[in-house]
Amino acid sequence: MLGSYRAEMLKLRKRSAVWVLFGAGLVLSLIFGYLLPYLAYTTGDDSPSTEGVPRAEVLRGMLPERVIDNTIGGYPIFAGALALVLGAIVIGGEYTWGTLKTVLTQRPRRGTILGAQFLALGTVIAFWVLGIFVACALCSVGIAAAESGSMTWPSIGALLQGLAGGWLVLMTWCLAGAVLAVAFRNVALPIGLGVVWILGIETLLAGVVSSLLPGLKWLTNTLPGTNAGSLVFSVTTMTPSDAPPGVRDAVGGPRALLTLFAYCALFTALSLWTTRNRDIT
Amino acid sequence: MDALVEVSGLTKRYGDTLAVDGVDLTVLPGEVYGFLGPNGAGKTTTLRILTGLIAPTSGDVRVLGGKPGQAEVLGRTGSMIESPAFYPYLSGLDNLRLLAEYAGVARRRIDEVLELVDLADRAKDRFSTYSLGMKQRLGVAAALLKDPELVILDEPTNGLDPAGMRDMRRLIRELGTGGRTVLLSSHLLGEVQQICDRVGIINSGRMVAEHNVNELRGEQELVVRADPKDQAQAILSRFGTVHQYDDTLRVAVDSSRAAEVNSVLVGAGIAVSELHMTERALEDIFFELTTEEKADVG
Ligand SMILES: Nc1ncnc2c1ncn2[C@@H]1O[C@H](COP(=O)(O)OP(=O)(O)OP(=O)(O)O)[C@@H](O)[C@H]1O
Ligand SMILES: [Mg+2]
């Protein structure tokens, strides 16, 4: 298992697409979390760019106290889509390159190899979360220093809870990409379907259900995106009015946590079962 | 000696296609076994089953005393199935490194196999920049990485130039003499004749013949070029079955009767312009067997 894990890490570390996805997630977080708010803060007195939000509020949103909000606020949708792409390219690539047969004829059992792949993906996502957190923390410290804002940090517990929640959200989407890649033995189709689901369908469904079919709310409340958004909402200090797209309090934190765990387990089990029982041609 | 590969009644069905149809196959320790057949015969399908990549529809398969695909069996088998498949963004060296991690092979073995297939000086280049022949050689290097008892190679000389083919055949021959067992597939008859000890011929999913290559070499044929050909053929058929190849006739008789054949032909007023003995090529046997088979089916 250790050897397989090291092999998977070597593959991920040397793959430029993995770095590109990470870079995209990082840049997006910084732009939406700090750059745009900071521009709004410095340029606007009471200009329309702040849309009525008091400047003091805008500044507070960028200080260390809110670092977790900015780190994981974009995870349910934007970073989630990137994580899904990661899962799809890593697992789907094995099929499109035909390398799965090379790997599966080495020695380890199929389940061991897929397990090592998922473990390696989990590791990479942990680094993503930490990397984005560190960058956000540096920005918030910089802004706090420049604008003489407060340097209070969230408690260690709140930090850990936020980072772990963020990791789980990304991992769910990553495994969703992986299971789709196993199902279609491909890269492009899972990415297409997955991204359309995350960015479009789920939001659309939630909207339609809440306005036209409130009786079906229980159904949308079981969907992965809804639960990802709810988990992020419950581990941050956001309010429904200042939450970014996708983050909302549809279900409670513990329930969202359990649902995401269930999705991860389901995606893993489906991938494992299929990989172990299917002909590799 | 126990067979390293024992296959009996192996069948693989894909929908309506019977890719492999009741194949029996035995590979003994230390031999180079050639699995010969035309395109679509079922060679790759059989080798995929032996490496545990696909499950047979029915039949018994034992590899190295175990079931194909078991960790313990895979660890003693090196294989290249269909075409060499590696990570295009990694160098040849890194590709082998990660395979060594999976298989639990020591790093220094990587340099040895790279040297063996003559790829050491390009090992640091990305796999995607390799030529077809280099990819093929990396595939063989990967198959040898585990220092395996059993080496399974699917058309190992595919895409190699003549010099590359010669080197590859020599390498495979050496594997055989070095005590390793090799099972290779090919549609090149001369190749199998050059490097294999035994050959199994497969067509439309069925084993149509299994031969010892040395025995095959022993069979001799008399090649006759004569005019008029029809009359010559009629006379030659008294000596044995006559086959026509291009504009020569071939009859399976012993060399001791060549003079007799000549005098009978000349006595009948037939002009004989060529008469010599030749080894019966595997190619002849191959076409004989595979076309007969087709005639049966059609
Ligand atoms: N995954 C598959 N699905 C359906 N049919 C298949 C599949 N794989 C192989 N076949 C069919 O099985 C038959 C045998 O194919 P196989 O690849 O084993 O031939 P081969 O002897 O290796 O041929 P070649 O010399 O061209 O490599 C062919 O008719 C092929 O179309
Ligand atoms: Mg083939």
Coordinates of C-alpha atoms and ligand atoms in Angstrom, one line a residue:
Chain A
M1 CA 0.0 0.0 0.0
L2 CA 2.8 2.4 0.9
G3 CA 4.6 1.8 -2.4
S4 CA 1.4 2.3 -4.3
Y5 CA 0.8 5.5 -2.4
R6 CA 4.2 6.8 -3.2
A7 CA 3.8 5.9 -6.8
E8 CA 0.5 7.9 -6.9
M9 CA 2.0 10.9 -5.2
L10 CA 4.8 10.8 -7.8
K11 CA 2.3 10.9 -10.6
L12 CA 0.3 13.8 -9.0
R13 CA 3.3 15.8 -8.1
K14 CA 4.8 15.8 -11.5
R15 CA 1.6 16.4 -13.4
S16 CA 1.3 20.1 -14.4
A17 CA -2.5 19.9 -14.7
V18 CA -2.7 19.4 -10.9
W19 CA -0.7 22.5 -10.3
V20 CA -2.7 24.5 -12.8
L21 CA -6.0 23.5 -11.0
F22 CA -4.5 24.4 -7.7
G23 CA -3.3 27.8 -9.1
A24 CA -6.7 28.5 -10.5
G25 CA -8.3 27.8 -7.1
L26 CA -5.8 29.9 -5.3
V27 CA -6.1 32.9 -7.6
L28 CA -9.9 32.8 -7.6
S29 CA -9.9 32.7 -3.8
L30 CA -7.6 35.7 -3.5
I31 CA -9.4 37.7 -6.2
F32 CA -12.9 37.3 -4.7
G33 CA -11.8 37.2 -1.1
Y34 CA -9.3 40.0 -1.0
L35 CA -8.5 41.8 -4.3
L36 CA -12.0 42.9 -5.3
P37 CA -13.2 43.7 -1.8
Y38 CA -10.0 45.6 -1.2
L39 CA -10.4 47.6 -4.4
A40 CA -14.0 48.4 -3.3
Y41 CA -12.8 49.4 0.1
T42 CA -10.0 51.7 -1.1
T43 CA -11.8 53.3 -4.0
G44 CA -15.2 53.7 -2.7
D45 CA -16.2 56.3 -0.3
D46 CA -19.9 55.8 -0.7
S47 CA -19.5 54.7 -4.3
P48 CA -22.0 52.3 -5.8
S49 CA -19.2 49.6 -5.9
T50 CA -19.9 48.7 -2.3
E51 CA -23.6 48.6 -3.0
G52 CA -24.6 50.0 0.3
V53 CA -22.4 47.7 2.4
P54 CA -20.6 50.0 4.8
R55 CA -16.8 50.3 4.2
A56 CA -16.2 49.1 7.7
E57 CA -18.1 45.9 7.0
V58 CA -16.0 45.4 3.8
L59 CA -12.8 45.7 5.8
R60 CA -14.0 43.4 8.5
G61 CA -14.6 40.7 5.9
M62 CA -10.9 40.8 4.9
L63 CA -9.4 40.7 8.4
P64 CA -7.8 37.6 10.0
E65 CA -10.9 37.0 12.0
R66 CA -12.8 36.1 8.8
V67 CA -9.9 34.1 7.2
I68 CA -11.8 30.8 7.1
D69 CA -14.7 32.4 5.4
N70 CA -12.5 33.6 2.6
T71 CA -10.5 30.3 2.5
I72 CA -13.5 28.0 2.0
G73 CA -16.3 30.3 0.9
G74 CA -15.8 29.3 -2.7
Y75 CA -15.5 25.6 -2.1
P76 CA -19.1 24.4 -2.6
I77 CA -19.1 25.7 -6.2
F78 CA -15.9 27.1 -7.7
A79 CA -13.1 25.2 -6.0
G80 CA -15.5 22.2 -5.9
A81 CA -15.7 22.2 -9.7
L82 CA -11.9 22.3 -9.8
A83 CA -11.7 19.4 -7.4
L84 CA -14.1 17.5 -9.6
V85 CA -11.9 18.1 -12.6
L86 CA -8.9 16.9 -10.6
G87 CA -10.7 13.6 -9.7
A88 CA -11.8 13.1 -13.3
I89 CA -8.4 13.8 -14.9
V90 CA -6.5 11.6 -12.5
I91 CA -8.8 8.6 -12.6
G92 CA -10.0 9.1 -16.2
G93 CA -6.5 9.5 -17.5
E94 CA -5.7 5.9 -16.5
Y95 CA -8.4 4.8 -18.9
T96 CA -7.6 7.2 -21.8
W97 CA -3.9 6.5 -21.7
G98 CA -4.4 2.8 -21.1
T99 CA -2.1 3.0 -18.1
L100 CA -4.6 1.2 -15.9
K101 CA -3.5 -2.2 -17.4
T102 CA 0.1 -1.3 -16.8
V103 CA -0.5 -0.5 -13.2
L104 CA -2.9 -3.3 -12.5
T105 CA -0.4 -5.9 -13.7
Q106 CA 2.4 -4.9 -11.3
R107 CA 1.5 -6.6 -8.1
P108 CA -1.0 -4.8 -5.8
R109 CA -4.6 -5.8 -6.0
R110 CA -7.0 -3.5 -7.8
G111 CA -8.6 -2.3 -4.6
T112 CA -5.2 -1.4 -3.1
I113 CA -4.3 0.6 -6.2
L114 CA -7.6 2.5 -6.3
G115 CA -7.4 3.1 -2.5
A116 CA -3.9 4.5 -2.9
Q117 CA -5.2 6.8 -5.7
F118 CA -7.9 8.1 -3.5
L119 CA -5.5 8.5 -0.6
A120 CA -3.1 10.5 -2.8
L121 CA -6.0 12.7 -4.0
G122 CA -7.0 13.3 -0.4
T123 CA -3.4 14.3 0.3
V124 CA -3.3 16.7 -2.6
I125 CA -6.6 18.3 -1.6
A126 CA -5.3 18.7 1.9
F127 CA -2.3 20.6 0.5
W128 CA -4.7 22.7 -1.6
V129 CA -6.8 23.7 1.4
L130 CA -3.6 24.5 3.4
G131 CA -2.1 26.4 0.5
I132 CA -5.2 28.5 0.0
F133 CA -5.5 29.1 3.8
V134 CA -1.9 30.3 4.1
A135 CA -2.3 32.7 1.1
C136 CA -5.6 34.0 2.6
A137 CA -4.0 34.4 6.0
L138 CA -1.1 36.4 4.5
C139 CA -3.4 38.6 2.7
S140 CA -5.6 39.3 5.7
V141 CA -2.5 40.0 7.9
G142 CA -1.3 42.4 5.2
I143 CA -4.6 44.2 5.0
A144 CA -5.0 44.3 8.7
A145 CA -1.5 45.9 9.0
A146 CA -2.1 48.4 6.2
E147 CA -5.5 49.5 7.4
S148 CA -4.7 49.1 11.1
G149 CA -7.5 46.6 11.5
S150 CA -7.8 44.1 14.3
M151 CA -5.4 41.1 14.3
T152 CA -7.7 38.8 16.2
W153 CA -7.7 35.2 14.8
P154 CA -10.5 32.7 15.0
S155 CA -9.9 30.1 17.7
I156 CA -7.7 27.1 16.8
G157 CA -10.8 24.9 17.0
A158 CA -12.7 27.1 14.6
L159 CA -9.7 27.1 12.2
L160 CA -9.4 23.3 12.3
Q161 CA -13.1 22.8 11.9
G162 CA -13.2 25.2 8.9
L163 CA -10.2 23.6 7.2
A164 CA -11.5 20.1 7.8
G165 CA -14.9 21.0 6.5
G166 CA -13.4 22.6 3.4
W167 CA -11.4 19.5 2.8
L168 CA -14.5 17.3 3.0
V169 CA -16.4 19.5 0.6
L170 CA -13.6 19.3 -2.0
M171 CA -13.0 15.6 -1.4
T172 CA -16.7 14.9 -2.1
W173 CA -16.5 16.7 -5.4
C174 CA -13.2 15.1 -6.2
L175 CA -14.6 11.6 -5.6
A176 CA -17.6 12.5 -7.6
G177 CA -15.3 13.3 -10.5
A178 CA -13.5 10.0 -9.9
V179 CA -16.6 7.8 -9.9
L180 CA -17.8 9.4 -13.1
A181 CA -14.4 8.8 -14.7
V182 CA -14.6 5.2 -13.6
A183 CA -18.1 4.9 -14.9
F184 CA -17.4 6.4 -18.3
R185 CA -13.7 5.2 -18.6
N186 CA -13.0 8.7 -19.8
V187 CA -12.0 12.2 -18.9
A188 CA -14.0 14.7 -20.9
L189 CA -17.5 13.4 -20.3
P190 CA -17.2 13.3 -16.5
I191 CA -15.8 16.8 -16.5
G192 CA -18.6 18.0 -18.7
L193 CA -21.4 16.4 -16.8
G194 CA -19.9 17.1 -13.4
V195 CA -19.3 20.8 -14.0
V196 CA -22.7 21.3 -15.5
W197 CA -24.2 19.7 -12.4
I198 CA -22.2 21.8 -9.9
L199 CA -22.4 25.1 -11.7
G200 CA -25.9 24.9 -13.1
I201 CA -28.3 22.1 -12.4
E202 CA -28.1 22.0 -8.7
T203 CA -28.6 25.7 -8.2
L204 CA -31.4 25.6 -10.8
L205 CA -33.1 22.8 -9.0
A206 CA -32.9 24.4 -5.6
G207 CA -34.3 27.6 -7.1
V208 CA -37.2 25.9 -8.8
V209 CA -38.0 23.7 -5.8
S210 CA -38.0 26.6 -3.3
S211 CA -40.2 28.8 -5.4
L212 CA -42.5 26.4 -7.2
L213 CA -42.4 23.0 -5.5
P214 CA -41.7 23.5 -1.8
G215 CA -43.0 20.0 -1.2
L216 CA -39.8 18.6 -2.8
K217 CA -37.4 20.5 -0.6
W218 CA -36.4 17.3 1.2
L219 CA -35.1 16.0 -2.1
T220 CA -32.9 19.0 -2.9
N221 CA -31.7 18.9 0.7
T222 CA -30.1 15.5 0.0
L223 CA -28.0 16.7 -3.0
P224 CA -24.2 17.0 -2.5
G225 CA -24.1 20.7 -3.5
T226 CA -26.7 21.7 -1.0
N227 CA -25.0 19.8 1.8
A228 CA -21.5 21.2 0.8
G229 CA -22.9 24.7 1.0
S230 CA -24.6 24.0 4.3
L231 CA -21.5 22.5 5.8
V232 CA -19.4 25.5 4.8
F233 CA -22.1 27.8 6.2
S234 CA -22.1 26.0 9.5
V235 CA -18.3 26.2 10.0
T236 CA -17.9 29.9 9.0
T237 CA -19.3 33.1 10.5
M238 CA -21.2 34.1 7.4
T239 CA -24.8 35.3 7.4
P240 CA -27.3 34.4 4.6
S241 CA -27.0 37.9 3.2
D242 CA -23.2 38.0 2.8
A243 CA -22.6 34.3 1.9
P244 CA -21.1 33.7 -1.6
P245 CA -23.1 31.6 -4.2
G246 CA -23.7 28.1 -3.1
V247 CA -23.2 28.7 0.6
R248 CA -26.5 28.6 2.5
D249 CA -28.2 27.2 5.5
A250 CA -30.4 24.6 3.9
V251 CA -29.7 21.9 6.4
G252 CA -27.8 21.9 9.8
G253 CA -24.1 21.3 10.1
P254 CA -24.1 17.8 11.6
R255 CA -26.6 16.6 9.0
A256 CA -24.5 18.1 6.2
L257 CA -21.4 16.5 7.6
L258 CA -23.0 13.1 7.6
T259 CA -24.5 13.5 4.2
L260 CA -21.1 14.4 2.7
F261 CA -19.5 11.4 4.4
A262 CA -22.2 9.2 3.0
Y263 CA -21.5 10.6 -0.5
C264 CA -17.8 10.0 -0.1
A265 CA -18.4 6.4 1.0
L266 CA -20.9 5.8 -1.8
F267 CA -18.6 7.2 -4.5
T268 CA -15.7 5.2 -3.1
A269 CA -17.6 2.0 -2.9
L270 CA -19.0 2.4 -6.4
S271 CA -15.6 3.1 -7.9
L272 CA -14.0 0.1 -6.0
W273 CA -16.7 -2.3 -7.0
T274 CA -16.6 -1.3 -10.6
T275 CA -12.8 -1.3 -10.9
R276 CA -12.5 -4.7 -9.2
N277 CA -15.1 -6.5 -11.2
R278 CA -14.8 -5.0 -14.7
D279 CA -12.7 -6.3 -17.6
I280 CA -9.8 -3.9 -18.3
T281 CA -9.3 -3.7 -22.0
Chain B
M1 CA 8.3 -30.3 -14.7
D2 CA 5.2 -28.4 -13.8
A3 CA 3.8 -26.2 -16.5
L4 CA 4.0 -22.5 -15.8
V5 CA 0.9 -21.7 -17.8
E6 CA -1.9 -24.2 -18.0
V7 CA -5.0 -23.3 -19.9
S8 CA -7.8 -25.6 -20.9
G9 CA -11.1 -25.0 -22.6
L10 CA -10.6 -21.3 -22.3
T11 CA -13.5 -19.2 -23.8
K12 CA -14.1 -15.5 -23.9
R13 CA -17.3 -14.2 -25.3
Y14 CA -18.0 -10.5 -26.2
G15 CA -21.7 -10.3 -27.0
D16 CA -22.0 -12.3 -30.2
T17 CA -18.3 -12.6 -30.8
L18 CA -16.4 -15.6 -29.5
A19 CA -12.9 -14.0 -29.2
V20 CA -11.4 -17.1 -27.7
D21 CA -13.1 -20.4 -28.3
G22 CA -12.0 -23.4 -26.3
V23 CA -8.2 -22.8 -26.2
D24 CA -5.8 -25.3 -24.6
L25 CA -2.3 -24.1 -24.0
T26 CA 0.6 -25.3 -21.9
V27 CA 3.8 -23.4 -21.4
L28 CA 6.7 -25.2 -19.8
P29 CA 9.4 -23.7 -17.6
G30 CA 12.4 -22.3 -19.5
E31 CA 10.8 -22.3 -23.0
V32 CA 10.0 -19.5 -25.4
Y33 CA 6.5 -20.2 -26.5
G34 CA 5.2 -18.4 -29.6
F35 CA 1.5 -17.7 -29.9
L36 CA 1.0 -17.2 -33.6
G37 CA -2.1 -16.0 -35.3
P38 CA -3.5 -13.5 -37.8
N39 CA -5.2 -10.2 -36.8
G40 CA -8.3 -10.8 -34.6
A41 CA -7.4 -14.4 -33.8
G42 CA -7.7 -13.9 -30.1
K43 CA -4.0 -13.6 -29.0
T44 CA -4.4 -10.4 -27.1
T45 CA -7.6 -11.6 -25.5
T46 CA -5.9 -14.8 -24.3
L47 CA -2.9 -12.9 -22.9
R48 CA -5.2 -10.4 -21.1
I49 CA -6.9 -13.3 -19.4
L50 CA -3.5 -14.7 -18.4
T51 CA -2.5 -11.4 -16.7
G52 CA -5.8 -11.1 -14.9
L53 CA -7.0 -8.1 -16.8
I54 CA -10.1 -9.7 -18.0
A55 CA -12.1 -12.6 -16.7
P56 CA -12.7 -15.6 -18.9
T57 CA -16.2 -16.7 -19.8
S58 CA -15.3 -20.3 -19.1
G59 CA -12.3 -22.6 -18.9
D60 CA -9.5 -23.3 -16.5
V61 CA -6.5 -21.1 -16.2
R62 CA -3.5 -21.5 -14.0
V63 CA -0.5 -19.3 -14.1
L64 CA 2.6 -20.0 -11.9
G65 CA 0.4 -22.4 -9.9
G66 CA -2.2 -19.8 -9.0
K67 CA -5.1 -17.8 -10.5
P68 CA -4.3 -15.1 -12.9
G69 CA -4.4 -11.7 -11.4
Q70 CA -3.5 -12.8 -7.9
A71 CA -0.9 -10.5 -6.3
E72 CA 1.5 -13.4 -5.8
V73 CA 1.2 -14.5 -9.4
L74 CA 1.4 -10.9 -10.8
G75 CA 4.6 -10.3 -8.7
R76 CA 6.4 -13.1 -10.6
T77 CA 5.0 -12.1 -14.1
G78 CA 6.2 -9.3 -16.3
S79 CA 3.9 -8.4 -19.2
M80 CA 3.3 -6.0 -22.0
I81 CA -0.2 -6.4 -23.4
E82 CA -1.3 -4.9 -26.7
S83 CA 0.7 -1.7 -26.7
P84 CA 3.1 0.0 -24.3
A85 CA 1.0 2.3 -22.1
F86 CA 2.7 4.8 -19.9
Y87 CA 2.1 8.3 -18.5
P88 CA 3.0 10.7 -21.3
Y89 CA 4.0 13.6 -19.1
L90 CA 6.6 11.6 -17.2
S91 CA 10.0 10.6 -18.4
G92 CA 10.7 6.9 -19.2
L93 CA 12.8 6.8 -16.0
D94 CA 10.0 8.2 -13.8
N95 CA 7.5 5.8 -15.4
L96 CA 9.7 2.9 -14.4
R97 CA 10.3 4.4 -11.0
L98 CA 6.6 4.4 -10.2
L99 CA 6.1 0.9 -11.5
A100 CA 9.0 -0.1 -9.3
E101 CA 7.1 1.5 -6.4
Y102 CA 4.0 -0.5 -7.1
A103 CA 5.8 -3.8 -7.6
G104 CA 8.3 -3.3 -4.7
V105 CA 11.4 -3.5 -6.9
A106 CA 14.7 -2.0 -5.9
R107 CA 15.7 1.2 -7.7
R108 CA 18.9 -0.2 -9.2
R109 CA 17.0 -2.7 -11.2
I110 CA 15.6 0.3 -13.2
D111 CA 19.1 1.1 -14.6
E112 CA 19.7 -2.5 -15.5
V113 CA 16.5 -2.9 -17.6
L114 CA 17.0 0.5 -19.3
E115 CA 20.5 -0.7 -20.3
L116 CA 19.0 -4.0 -21.4
V117 CA 16.7 -2.4 -23.9
D118 CA 19.2 0.3 -24.9
L119 CA 17.2 3.2 -23.6
A120 CA 19.5 4.6 -20.9
D121 CA 20.5 7.7 -22.8
R122 CA 16.9 8.8 -23.5
A123 CA 15.5 7.7 -20.1
K124 CA 15.2 11.3 -18.8
D125 CA 13.0 12.4 -21.8
R126 CA 9.3 12.5 -21.5
F127 CA 7.5 9.4 -22.7
S128 CA 5.4 11.5 -25.1
T129 CA 8.5 12.4 -27.0
Y130 CA 9.5 8.8 -27.7
S131 CA 9.4 7.2 -31.1
L132 CA 7.2 4.2 -31.5
G133 CA 10.2 1.9 -31.2
M134 CA 11.4 3.5 -28.1
K135 CA 7.9 3.2 -26.5
Q136 CA 8.0 -0.4 -27.4
R137 CA 11.4 -0.9 -25.8
L138 CA 10.3 0.9 -22.6
G139 CA 7.3 -1.5 -22.5
V140 CA 9.7 -4.5 -22.6
A141 CA 11.9 -2.9 -20.0
A142 CA 8.8 -2.5 -17.8
A143 CA 8.0 -6.1 -18.3
L144 CA 11.4 -7.2 -17.2
L145 CA 11.5 -4.8 -14.2
K146 CA 10.4 -7.4 -11.6
D147 CA 13.0 -9.9 -12.9
P148 CA 10.0 -12.2 -13.5
E149 CA 10.0 -15.9 -14.0
L150 CA 7.3 -15.6 -16.6
V151 CA 7.5 -12.9 -19.3
I152 CA 4.3 -12.3 -21.4
L153 CA 4.9 -10.1 -24.4
D154 CA 2.2 -9.2 -26.9
E155 CA 3.8 -8.5 -30.3
P156 CA 7.0 -7.2 -28.8
T157 CA 8.6 -6.3 -32.2
N158 CA 5.6 -4.2 -33.3
G159 CA 6.8 -0.9 -34.7
L160 CA 10.5 -1.7 -34.5
D161 CA 12.9 -1.1 -37.4
P162 CA 14.9 -4.1 -38.8
A163 CA 17.8 -3.4 -36.4
G164 CA 15.5 -2.9 -33.5
M165 CA 13.7 -6.2 -34.4
R166 CA 16.9 -8.1 -34.5
D167 CA 18.0 -6.7 -31.1
M168 CA 14.6 -7.4 -29.6
R169 CA 14.6 -11.0 -30.9
R170 CA 18.1 -11.5 -29.5
L171 CA 17.0 -10.2 -26.2
I172 CA 14.0 -12.5 -26.0
R173 CA 16.1 -15.5 -27.1
E174 CA 18.5 -14.6 -24.2
L175 CA 15.7 -14.4 -21.8
G176 CA 14.8 -17.9 -22.7
T177 CA 18.3 -19.3 -22.4
G178 CA 18.7 -17.4 -19.1
G179 CA 16.1 -19.7 -17.6
R180 CA 13.2 -17.4 -17.9
T181 CA 10.0 -18.5 -19.5
V182 CA 8.6 -16.4 -22.3
L183 CA 5.2 -16.4 -23.8
L184 CA 5.0 -14.1 -26.8
S185 CA 2.4 -13.4 -29.5
S186 CA 3.1 -12.5 -33.0
H187 CA 1.7 -12.5 -36.5
L188 CA 5.2 -12.7 -38.0
L189 CA 5.9 -16.3 -38.8
G190 CA 9.6 -15.9 -39.4
E191 CA 10.0 -14.3 -36.1
V192 CA 8.4 -17.1 -34.2
Q193 CA 10.4 -19.6 -36.1
Q194 CA 13.6 -17.7 -35.2
I195 CA 13.1 -17.3 -31.4
C196 CA 10.6 -19.8 -30.2
D197 CA 11.0 -23.3 -29.0
R198 CA 7.4 -24.2 -29.4
V199 CA 4.6 -22.5 -31.3
G200 CA 0.8 -22.6 -30.9
I201 CA -1.2 -21.4 -33.9
I202 CA -4.5 -19.7 -33.2
N203 CA -7.1 -18.7 -35.6
S204 CA -10.6 -17.3 -35.1
G205 CA -10.2 -18.0 -31.4
R206 CA -9.3 -21.7 -31.8
M207 CA -5.9 -23.4 -31.4
V208 CA -5.4 -25.1 -34.7
A209 CA -2.0 -26.6 -34.1
E210 CA 0.8 -26.8 -31.7
H211 CA 4.3 -27.6 -32.9
N212 CA 7.8 -28.0 -31.7
V213 CA 9.7 -25.5 -33.9
N214 CA 12.6 -27.9 -34.4
E215 CA 10.3 -30.6 -35.6
L216 CA 8.9 -28.2 -38.1
R217 CA 12.3 -27.4 -39.4
G218 CA 12.9 -31.0 -40.0
E219 CA 10.1 -31.3 -42.5
Q220 CA 11.4 -31.0 -46.0
E221 CA 9.7 -30.3 -49.3
L222 CA 10.8 -30.6 -52.9
V223 CA 10.3 -27.4 -54.9
V224 CA 9.7 -28.0 -58.6
R225 CA 9.4 -25.4 -61.4
A226 CA 8.3 -27.3 -64.5
D227 CA 6.4 -26.7 -67.8
P228 CA 3.6 -27.6 -68.5
K229 CA 2.6 -27.2 -64.9
D230 CA -0.7 -29.1 -65.0
Q231 CA 0.9 -32.2 -66.2
A232 CA 3.7 -31.9 -63.8
Q233 CA 1.2 -31.5 -60.9
A234 CA -0.6 -34.6 -62.0
I235 CA 2.7 -36.6 -61.9
L236 CA 3.9 -35.1 -58.7
S237 CA 0.7 -36.0 -56.9
R238 CA 1.7 -39.7 -57.1
F239 CA 4.5 -38.8 -54.7
G240 CA 2.5 -36.8 -52.2
T241 CA 0.3 -33.9 -51.6
V242 CA 1.1 -31.1 -54.0
H243 CA 0.9 -27.4 -53.1
Q244 CA 1.2 -24.6 -55.5
Y245 CA 3.1 -21.5 -54.5
D246 CA 3.4 -18.7 -57.0
D247 CA 4.7 -20.5 -60.1
T248 CA 6.4 -23.4 -58.3
L249 CA 5.0 -26.7 -57.1
R250 CA 5.9 -28.2 -53.8
V251 CA 5.6 -31.8 -52.8
A252 CA 6.5 -33.3 -49.4
V253 CA 8.9 -36.0 -50.3
D254 CA 12.2 -37.1 -48.8
S255 CA 15.4 -35.7 -50.5
S256 CA 16.4 -39.3 -51.3
R257 CA 13.6 -39.4 -53.9
A258 CA 14.5 -36.1 -55.7
A259 CA 16.4 -37.8 -58.5
E260 CA 13.5 -40.3 -59.1
V261 CA 11.0 -37.4 -59.3
N262 CA 13.2 -35.6 -61.8
S263 CA 13.5 -38.7 -64.1
V264 CA 9.8 -39.4 -64.0
L265 CA 9.0 -35.8 -65.0
V266 CA 11.6 -35.7 -67.7
G267 CA 10.5 -39.1 -69.0
A268 CA 7.0 -37.7 -69.4
G269 CA 8.4 -34.9 -71.6
I270 CA 8.1 -32.2 -69.0
A271 CA 10.7 -29.4 -69.0
V272 CA 12.1 -29.1 -65.5
S273 CA 13.8 -25.7 -64.9
E274 CA 14.2 -25.9 -61.2
L275 CA 14.3 -28.7 -58.6
H276 CA 15.6 -28.3 -55.1
M277 CA 14.8 -29.3 -51.5
T278 CA 13.6 -26.7 -49.0
E279 CA 12.7 -26.6 -45.4
R280 CA 9.0 -26.5 -45.0
A281 CA 8.4 -22.9 -43.7
L282 CA 6.1 -22.3 -40.8
E283 CA 4.4 -19.9 -43.1
D284 CA 3.1 -22.8 -45.3
I285 CA 1.8 -24.7 -42.3
F286 CA 0.3 -21.5 -41.0
F287 CA -1.6 -20.7 -44.2
E288 CA -2.6 -24.2 -44.7
L289 CA -4.1 -24.4 -41.2
T290 CA -5.7 -21.0 -41.1
T291 CA -7.3 -21.2 -44.5
E292 CA -8.6 -24.7 -43.9
E293 CA -10.1 -23.4 -40.8
K294 CA -11.7 -20.6 -42.6
A295 CA -13.1 -22.9 -45.2
D296 CA -14.7 -25.0 -42.5
V297 CA -16.3 -22.0 -40.9
G298 CA -17.5 -20.3 -44.2
Ligands
LIG1 N1 -13.4 -5.5 -25.7 C1 -13.8 -6.1 -26.7 N2 -15.1 -6.1 -27.1 C2 -15.6 -6.7 -28.1 N3 -14.9 -7.5 -28.9 C3 -13.6 -7.6 -28.6 C4 -13.0 -7.0 -27.5 N4 -11.7 -7.3 -27.5 C5 -11.5 -8.1 -28.6 N5 -12.6 -8.3 -29.2 C6 -12.7 -9.2 -30.4 O1 -12.1 -10.4 -30.1 C7 -11.4 -10.9 -31.3 C8 -10.0 -11.2 -30.9 O2 -9.3 -10.0 -30.6 P1 -7.8 -10.0 -30.2 O3 -7.5 -8.5 -29.8 O4 -7.6 -11.0 -29.1 O5 -7.0 -10.4 -31.5 P2 -5.5 -10.5 -31.7 O6 -5.2 -11.9 -32.1 O7 -4.7 -9.9 -30.6 O8 -5.3 -9.6 -33.0 P3 -4.1 -8.6 -33.5 O9 -3.1 -9.4 -34.2 O10 -4.8 -7.7 -34.5 O11 -3.6 -7.9 -32.3 C9 -11.6 -9.9 -32.4 O12 -12.6 -10.3 -33.2 C10 -12.0 -8.6 -31.6 O13 -12.8 -7.8 -32.4
MG2 MG -3.4 -8.3 -30.4

